[in-house]
Amino acid sequence: MFLHYILDLWTNRWRRRRAHGRVVIVRYADDFVMGFESKANAQEMLLALRVRLASFGLTLHEDKTRLIEFGRFAALSRQRRGERRPETRDLRLPRLHPLLRPDPRWPVHREAQDVRETPDA
């Protein structure tokens, strides 16, 4: 319930007032992924989100927080700039990737992994 007010409602208001292009947010418990049509919107949201969370004594997990280019031409764009593939990690949000595809005609070919943490022995 807490994140509903801190994140969900605020993000929806931010999207209506500030965003240019599409914005998608998928939240699963206390984790979330955001997708933006515009890199400028993503950068602006990241700054605004840090300020918003700080006002409630919260922070983003630095190891999990990053901007990644994705979409239909992302790999080609990165290749033209001489960049490699972005570092990937296990995504712990079940069945999230199909929700993030920008257009149903462009399938996402990576499945989220169901990774469960085990206690140290």
Short mmCIF file of N, CA and C in Angstrom, two decimals, residues 8-121:
data_model
loop_
_atom_site.label_atom_id
_atom_site.label_comp_id
_atom_site.label_asym_id
_atom_site.label_seq_id
_atom_site.Cartn_x
_atom_site.Cartn_y
_atom_site.Cartn_z
N ASP A 8 3.34 4.66 -7.42
CA ASP A 8 2.35 4.46 -8.48
C ASP A 8 1.58 5.74 -8.82
N LEU A 9 0.96 6.35 -7.84
CA LEU A 9 0.15 7.54 -8.10
C LEU A 9 1.03 8.71 -8.56
N TRP A 10 2.19 8.86 -7.93
CA TRP A 10 3.10 9.94 -8.30
C TRP A 10 3.62 9.75 -9.73
N THR A 11 3.98 8.52 -10.10
CA THR A 11 4.47 8.24 -11.45
C THR A 11 3.39 8.54 -12.48
N ASN A 12 2.17 8.19 -12.19
CA ASN A 12 1.08 8.46 -13.12
C ASN A 12 0.90 9.97 -13.33
N ARG A 13 0.99 10.73 -12.25
CA ARG A 13 0.89 12.18 -12.37
C ARG A 13 2.08 12.76 -13.13
N TRP A 14 3.30 12.26 -12.83
CA TRP A 14 4.50 12.71 -13.53
C TRP A 14 4.36 12.43 -15.03
N ARG A 15 3.87 11.27 -15.38
CA ARG A 15 3.72 10.87 -16.78
C ARG A 15 2.79 11.85 -17.51
N ARG A 16 1.67 12.19 -16.90
CA ARG A 16 0.72 13.11 -17.55
C ARG A 16 1.29 14.52 -17.71
N ARG A 17 2.07 14.96 -16.75
CA ARG A 17 2.57 16.34 -16.77
C ARG A 17 3.89 16.52 -17.50
N ARG A 18 4.78 15.55 -17.45
CA ARG A 18 6.16 15.74 -17.92
C ARG A 18 6.58 14.91 -19.12
N ALA A 19 5.98 13.76 -19.31
CA ALA A 19 6.48 12.82 -20.31
C ALA A 19 6.07 13.22 -21.73
N HIS A 20 6.97 12.94 -22.64
CA HIS A 20 6.71 13.08 -24.07
C HIS A 20 6.90 11.70 -24.68
N GLY A 21 5.85 11.11 -25.15
CA GLY A 21 5.91 9.73 -25.63
C GLY A 21 5.39 8.78 -24.59
N ARG A 22 5.52 7.50 -24.89
CA ARG A 22 4.96 6.47 -24.02
C ARG A 22 5.85 6.21 -22.81
N VAL A 23 5.19 5.90 -21.70
CA VAL A 23 5.87 5.51 -20.47
C VAL A 23 5.14 4.28 -19.93
N VAL A 24 5.90 3.25 -19.58
CA VAL A 24 5.33 2.02 -19.04
C VAL A 24 6.00 1.76 -17.70
N ILE A 25 5.19 1.42 -16.70
CA ILE A 25 5.75 0.98 -15.42
C ILE A 25 5.11 -0.34 -15.06
N VAL A 26 5.94 -1.29 -14.69
CA VAL A 26 5.48 -2.59 -14.23
C VAL A 26 6.07 -2.79 -12.85
N ARG A 27 5.21 -3.02 -11.88
CA ARG A 27 5.66 -3.19 -10.51
C ARG A 27 5.26 -4.57 -10.02
N TYR A 28 6.17 -5.23 -9.32
CA TYR A 28 5.92 -6.52 -8.73
C TYR A 28 6.42 -6.45 -7.29
N ALA A 29 5.50 -6.34 -6.35
CA ALA A 29 5.82 -6.13 -4.93
C ALA A 29 6.60 -4.83 -4.80
N ASP A 30 7.84 -4.88 -4.31
CA ASP A 30 8.60 -3.64 -4.15
C ASP A 30 9.63 -3.42 -5.26
N ASP A 31 9.60 -4.23 -6.30
CA ASP A 31 10.46 -4.05 -7.47
C ASP A 31 9.64 -3.48 -8.61
N PHE A 32 10.30 -2.74 -9.49
CA PHE A 32 9.60 -2.20 -10.65
C PHE A 32 10.58 -1.95 -11.79
N VAL A 33 10.03 -1.92 -12.98
CA VAL A 33 10.78 -1.61 -14.19
C VAL A 33 9.98 -0.55 -14.93
N MET A 34 10.68 0.43 -15.47
CA MET A 34 10.01 1.49 -16.23
C MET A 34 10.57 1.48 -17.64
N GLY A 35 9.70 1.74 -18.61
CA GLY A 35 10.12 1.84 -20.00
C GLY A 35 9.70 3.20 -20.54
N PHE A 36 10.58 3.84 -21.27
CA PHE A 36 10.33 5.16 -21.81
C PHE A 36 10.61 5.17 -23.30
N GLU A 37 9.82 5.90 -24.03
CA GLU A 37 10.05 6.07 -25.46
C GLU A 37 11.23 7.01 -25.69
N SER A 38 11.47 7.91 -24.76
CA SER A 38 12.49 8.94 -24.90
C SER A 38 13.57 8.77 -23.83
N LYS A 39 14.82 8.81 -24.25
CA LYS A 39 15.94 8.73 -23.31
C LYS A 39 15.92 9.92 -22.36
N ALA A 40 15.56 11.10 -22.87
CA ALA A 40 15.50 12.29 -22.02
C ALA A 40 14.47 12.12 -20.91
N ASN A 41 13.33 11.51 -21.24
CA ASN A 41 12.32 11.24 -20.22
C ASN A 41 12.84 10.28 -19.17
N ALA A 42 13.56 9.26 -19.59
CA ALA A 42 14.11 8.28 -18.65
C ALA A 42 15.09 8.94 -17.70
N GLN A 43 15.95 9.79 -18.21
CA GLN A 43 16.93 10.47 -17.37
C GLN A 43 16.25 11.43 -16.40
N GLU A 44 15.26 12.17 -16.89
CA GLU A 44 14.53 13.10 -16.04
C GLU A 44 13.78 12.36 -14.94
N MET A 45 13.14 11.25 -15.29
CA MET A 45 12.41 10.45 -14.29
C MET A 45 13.35 9.90 -13.24
N LEU A 46 14.51 9.43 -13.66
CA LEU A 46 15.46 8.87 -12.70
C LEU A 46 15.85 9.91 -11.65
N LEU A 47 16.12 11.13 -12.09
CA LEU A 47 16.46 12.20 -11.15
C LEU A 47 15.28 12.53 -10.24
N ALA A 48 14.10 12.68 -10.84
CA ALA A 48 12.90 13.01 -10.06
C ALA A 48 12.55 11.89 -9.08
N LEU A 49 12.74 10.65 -9.50
CA LEU A 49 12.42 9.51 -8.64
C LEU A 49 13.35 9.45 -7.43
N ARG A 50 14.61 9.76 -7.64
CA ARG A 50 15.55 9.77 -6.50
C ARG A 50 15.15 10.82 -5.47
N VAL A 51 14.75 12.00 -5.96
CA VAL A 51 14.30 13.05 -5.06
C VAL A 51 13.02 12.62 -4.34
N ARG A 52 12.09 12.05 -5.08
CA ARG A 52 10.82 11.61 -4.50
C ARG A 52 11.04 10.57 -3.40
N LEU A 53 11.83 9.56 -3.69
CA LEU A 53 12.08 8.51 -2.70
C LEU A 53 12.83 9.04 -1.49
N ALA A 54 13.78 9.94 -1.73
CA ALA A 54 14.56 10.52 -0.62
C ALA A 54 13.66 11.28 0.34
N SER A 55 12.61 11.90 -0.16
CA SER A 55 11.70 12.65 0.71
C SER A 55 10.95 11.72 1.68
N PHE A 56 10.97 10.41 1.41
CA PHE A 56 10.36 9.42 2.31
C PHE A 56 11.41 8.56 3.01
N GLY A 57 12.68 8.96 2.88
CA GLY A 57 13.75 8.20 3.52
C GLY A 57 14.11 6.92 2.79
N LEU A 58 13.78 6.84 1.50
CA LEU A 58 14.06 5.64 0.69
C LEU A 58 15.09 5.96 -0.38
N THR A 59 15.75 4.94 -0.89
CA THR A 59 16.70 5.09 -2.00
C THR A 59 16.51 3.97 -3.00
N LEU A 60 17.02 4.19 -4.18
CA LEU A 60 17.04 3.14 -5.20
C LEU A 60 18.26 2.26 -4.95
N HIS A 61 18.12 0.99 -5.20
CA HIS A 61 19.24 0.05 -5.06
C HIS A 61 20.18 0.29 -6.23
N GLU A 62 21.39 0.75 -5.95
CA GLU A 62 22.33 1.16 -7.02
C GLU A 62 22.72 0.01 -7.95
N ASP A 63 22.79 -1.21 -7.44
CA ASP A 63 23.16 -2.34 -8.29
C ASP A 63 22.05 -2.71 -9.26
N LYS A 64 20.80 -2.37 -8.92
CA LYS A 64 19.67 -2.73 -9.76
C LYS A 64 19.21 -1.58 -10.65
N THR A 65 19.68 -0.38 -10.39
CA THR A 65 19.19 0.81 -11.08
C THR A 65 20.11 1.19 -12.22
N ARG A 66 19.57 1.20 -13.43
CA ARG A 66 20.36 1.62 -14.60
C ARG A 66 19.44 1.89 -15.77
N LEU A 67 19.96 2.63 -16.70
CA LEU A 67 19.24 2.91 -17.94
C LEU A 67 19.76 1.97 -19.01
N ILE A 68 18.86 1.28 -19.67
CA ILE A 68 19.23 0.35 -20.73
C ILE A 68 18.41 0.70 -21.97
N GLU A 69 19.09 0.82 -23.08
CA GLU A 69 18.41 1.04 -24.35
C GLU A 69 17.83 -0.29 -24.82
N PHE A 70 16.56 -0.29 -25.16
CA PHE A 70 15.96 -1.51 -25.70
C PHE A 70 14.94 -1.13 -26.74
N GLY A 71 14.52 -2.10 -27.49
CA GLY A 71 13.53 -1.84 -28.52
C GLY A 71 13.98 -2.44 -29.84
N ARG A 72 13.26 -2.09 -30.86
CA ARG A 72 13.44 -2.69 -32.17
C ARG A 72 14.83 -2.48 -32.75
N PHE A 73 15.40 -1.29 -32.57
CA PHE A 73 16.69 -0.98 -33.20
C PHE A 73 17.81 -0.79 -32.18
N ALA A 74 17.60 -1.18 -30.95
CA ALA A 74 18.60 -0.94 -29.90
C ALA A 74 19.94 -1.61 -30.21
N ALA A 75 19.92 -2.86 -30.61
CA ALA A 75 21.17 -3.57 -30.88
C ALA A 75 21.93 -2.93 -32.04
N LEU A 76 21.21 -2.55 -33.09
CA LEU A 76 21.85 -1.91 -34.24
C LEU A 76 22.42 -0.54 -33.86
N SER A 77 21.70 0.22 -33.08
CA SER A 77 22.18 1.54 -32.64
C SER A 77 23.43 1.41 -31.80
N ARG A 78 23.44 0.45 -30.88
CA ARG A 78 24.62 0.25 -30.05
C ARG A 78 25.81 -0.19 -30.89
N GLN A 79 25.57 -1.05 -31.86
CA GLN A 79 26.64 -1.51 -32.73
C GLN A 79 27.24 -0.36 -33.53
N ARG A 80 26.41 0.51 -34.05
CA ARG A 80 26.88 1.67 -34.82
C ARG A 80 27.73 2.61 -33.97
N ARG A 81 27.40 2.71 -32.69
CA ARG A 81 28.17 3.57 -31.78
C ARG A 81 29.41 2.87 -31.25
N GLY A 82 29.60 1.61 -31.64
CA GLY A 82 30.76 0.85 -31.19
C GLY A 82 30.63 0.33 -29.77
N GLU A 83 29.40 0.24 -29.30
CA GLU A 83 29.16 -0.24 -27.94
C GLU A 83 28.81 -1.72 -27.96
N ARG A 84 29.11 -2.39 -26.85
CA ARG A 84 28.77 -3.79 -26.72
C ARG A 84 27.37 -3.93 -26.15
N ARG A 85 26.96 -5.15 -26.02
CA ARG A 85 25.68 -5.47 -25.38
C ARG A 85 25.67 -4.97 -23.95
N PRO A 86 24.55 -4.46 -23.45
CA PRO A 86 24.54 -4.04 -22.05
C PRO A 86 24.67 -5.25 -21.13
N GLU A 87 25.26 -5.00 -19.98
CA GLU A 87 25.39 -6.06 -18.99
C GLU A 87 24.00 -6.51 -18.56
N THR A 88 23.80 -7.81 -18.52
CA THR A 88 22.50 -8.33 -18.10
C THR A 88 22.65 -9.06 -16.79
N ARG A 89 21.58 -9.05 -16.06
CA ARG A 89 21.52 -9.78 -14.79
C ARG A 89 20.24 -10.57 -14.78
N ASP A 90 20.13 -11.46 -13.84
CA ASP A 90 18.89 -12.21 -13.69
C ASP A 90 17.79 -11.25 -13.28
N LEU A 91 16.73 -11.24 -14.02
CA LEU A 91 15.60 -10.39 -13.70
C LEU A 91 14.65 -11.19 -12.84
N ARG A 92 14.36 -10.72 -11.68
CA ARG A 92 13.56 -11.47 -10.72
C ARG A 92 12.10 -11.08 -10.73
N LEU A 93 11.64 -10.50 -11.80
CA LEU A 93 10.22 -10.18 -11.91
C LEU A 93 9.60 -11.20 -12.85
N PRO A 94 8.75 -12.06 -12.34
CA PRO A 94 8.21 -13.16 -13.16
C PRO A 94 7.46 -12.67 -14.39
N ARG A 95 7.77 -13.26 -15.49
CA ARG A 95 7.06 -13.03 -16.76
C ARG A 95 6.92 -11.55 -17.09
N LEU A 96 7.96 -10.79 -16.86
CA LEU A 96 7.90 -9.34 -17.08
C LEU A 96 8.20 -8.95 -18.51
N HIS A 97 9.13 -9.61 -19.15
CA HIS A 97 9.59 -9.18 -20.47
C HIS A 97 8.47 -9.00 -21.49
N PRO A 98 7.49 -9.89 -21.58
CA PRO A 98 6.43 -9.64 -22.57
C PRO A 98 5.66 -8.35 -22.32
N LEU A 99 5.61 -7.88 -21.08
CA LEU A 99 4.91 -6.65 -20.78
C LEU A 99 5.69 -5.41 -21.22
N LEU A 100 6.98 -5.55 -21.40
CA LEU A 100 7.82 -4.41 -21.74
C LEU A 100 8.04 -4.20 -23.23
N ARG A 101 7.62 -5.13 -24.02
CA ARG A 101 7.87 -4.95 -25.44
C ARG A 101 7.11 -3.73 -25.95
N PRO A 102 7.77 -2.90 -26.75
CA PRO A 102 7.15 -1.66 -27.20
C PRO A 102 6.01 -1.87 -28.19
N ASP A 103 6.00 -3.00 -28.85
CA ASP A 103 4.96 -3.27 -29.84
C ASP A 103 4.81 -4.78 -29.92
N PRO A 104 3.59 -5.30 -29.91
CA PRO A 104 3.40 -6.76 -29.92
C PRO A 104 4.02 -7.44 -31.14
N ARG A 105 4.25 -6.69 -32.20
CA ARG A 105 4.86 -7.29 -33.39
C ARG A 105 6.35 -7.53 -33.21
N TRP A 106 6.97 -6.96 -32.18
CA TRP A 106 8.40 -7.12 -31.92
C TRP A 106 8.57 -7.96 -30.67
N PRO A 107 8.66 -9.26 -30.80
CA PRO A 107 8.72 -10.11 -29.62
C PRO A 107 10.03 -9.94 -28.86
N VAL A 108 9.97 -10.15 -27.58
CA VAL A 108 11.16 -10.16 -26.74
C VAL A 108 11.58 -11.61 -26.62
N HIS A 109 12.85 -11.88 -26.88
CA HIS A 109 13.31 -13.26 -26.95
C HIS A 109 14.00 -13.74 -25.68
N ARG A 110 13.88 -13.01 -24.60
CA ARG A 110 14.51 -13.41 -23.35
C ARG A 110 13.43 -13.69 -22.32
N GLU A 111 13.54 -14.76 -21.63
CA GLU A 111 12.59 -15.12 -20.59
C GLU A 111 13.15 -14.71 -19.24
N ALA A 112 12.30 -14.23 -18.37
CA ALA A 112 12.71 -13.94 -17.00
C ALA A 112 13.02 -15.25 -16.30
N GLN A 113 14.05 -15.24 -15.49
CA GLN A 113 14.43 -16.46 -14.79
C GLN A 113 13.78 -16.47 -13.42
N ASP A 114 13.34 -17.63 -13.00
CA ASP A 114 12.79 -17.79 -11.68
C ASP A 114 13.94 -18.18 -10.76
N VAL A 115 14.56 -17.19 -10.13
CA VAL A 115 15.72 -17.43 -9.29
C VAL A 115 15.30 -17.24 -7.84
N ARG A 116 15.53 -18.26 -7.07
CA ARG A 116 15.20 -18.17 -5.64
C ARG A 116 16.49 -18.17 -4.85
N GLU A 117 16.57 -17.25 -3.91
CA GLU A 117 17.76 -17.19 -3.08
C GLU A 117 17.73 -18.32 -2.07
N THR A 118 18.89 -18.91 -1.85
CA THR A 118 18.99 -19.98 -0.86
C THR A 118 19.79 -19.48 0.32
N PRO A 119 19.45 -19.88 1.53
CA PRO A 119 20.21 -19.44 2.70
C PRO A 119 21.63 -19.99 2.65
N ASP A 120 22.54 -19.20 3.19
CA ASP A 120 23.95 -19.64 3.24
C ASP A 120 24.07 -20.85 4.15
N ALA A 121 24.92 -21.76 3.76
CA ALA A 121 25.09 -22.98 4.55
C ALA A 121 26.11 -22.79 5.63
#
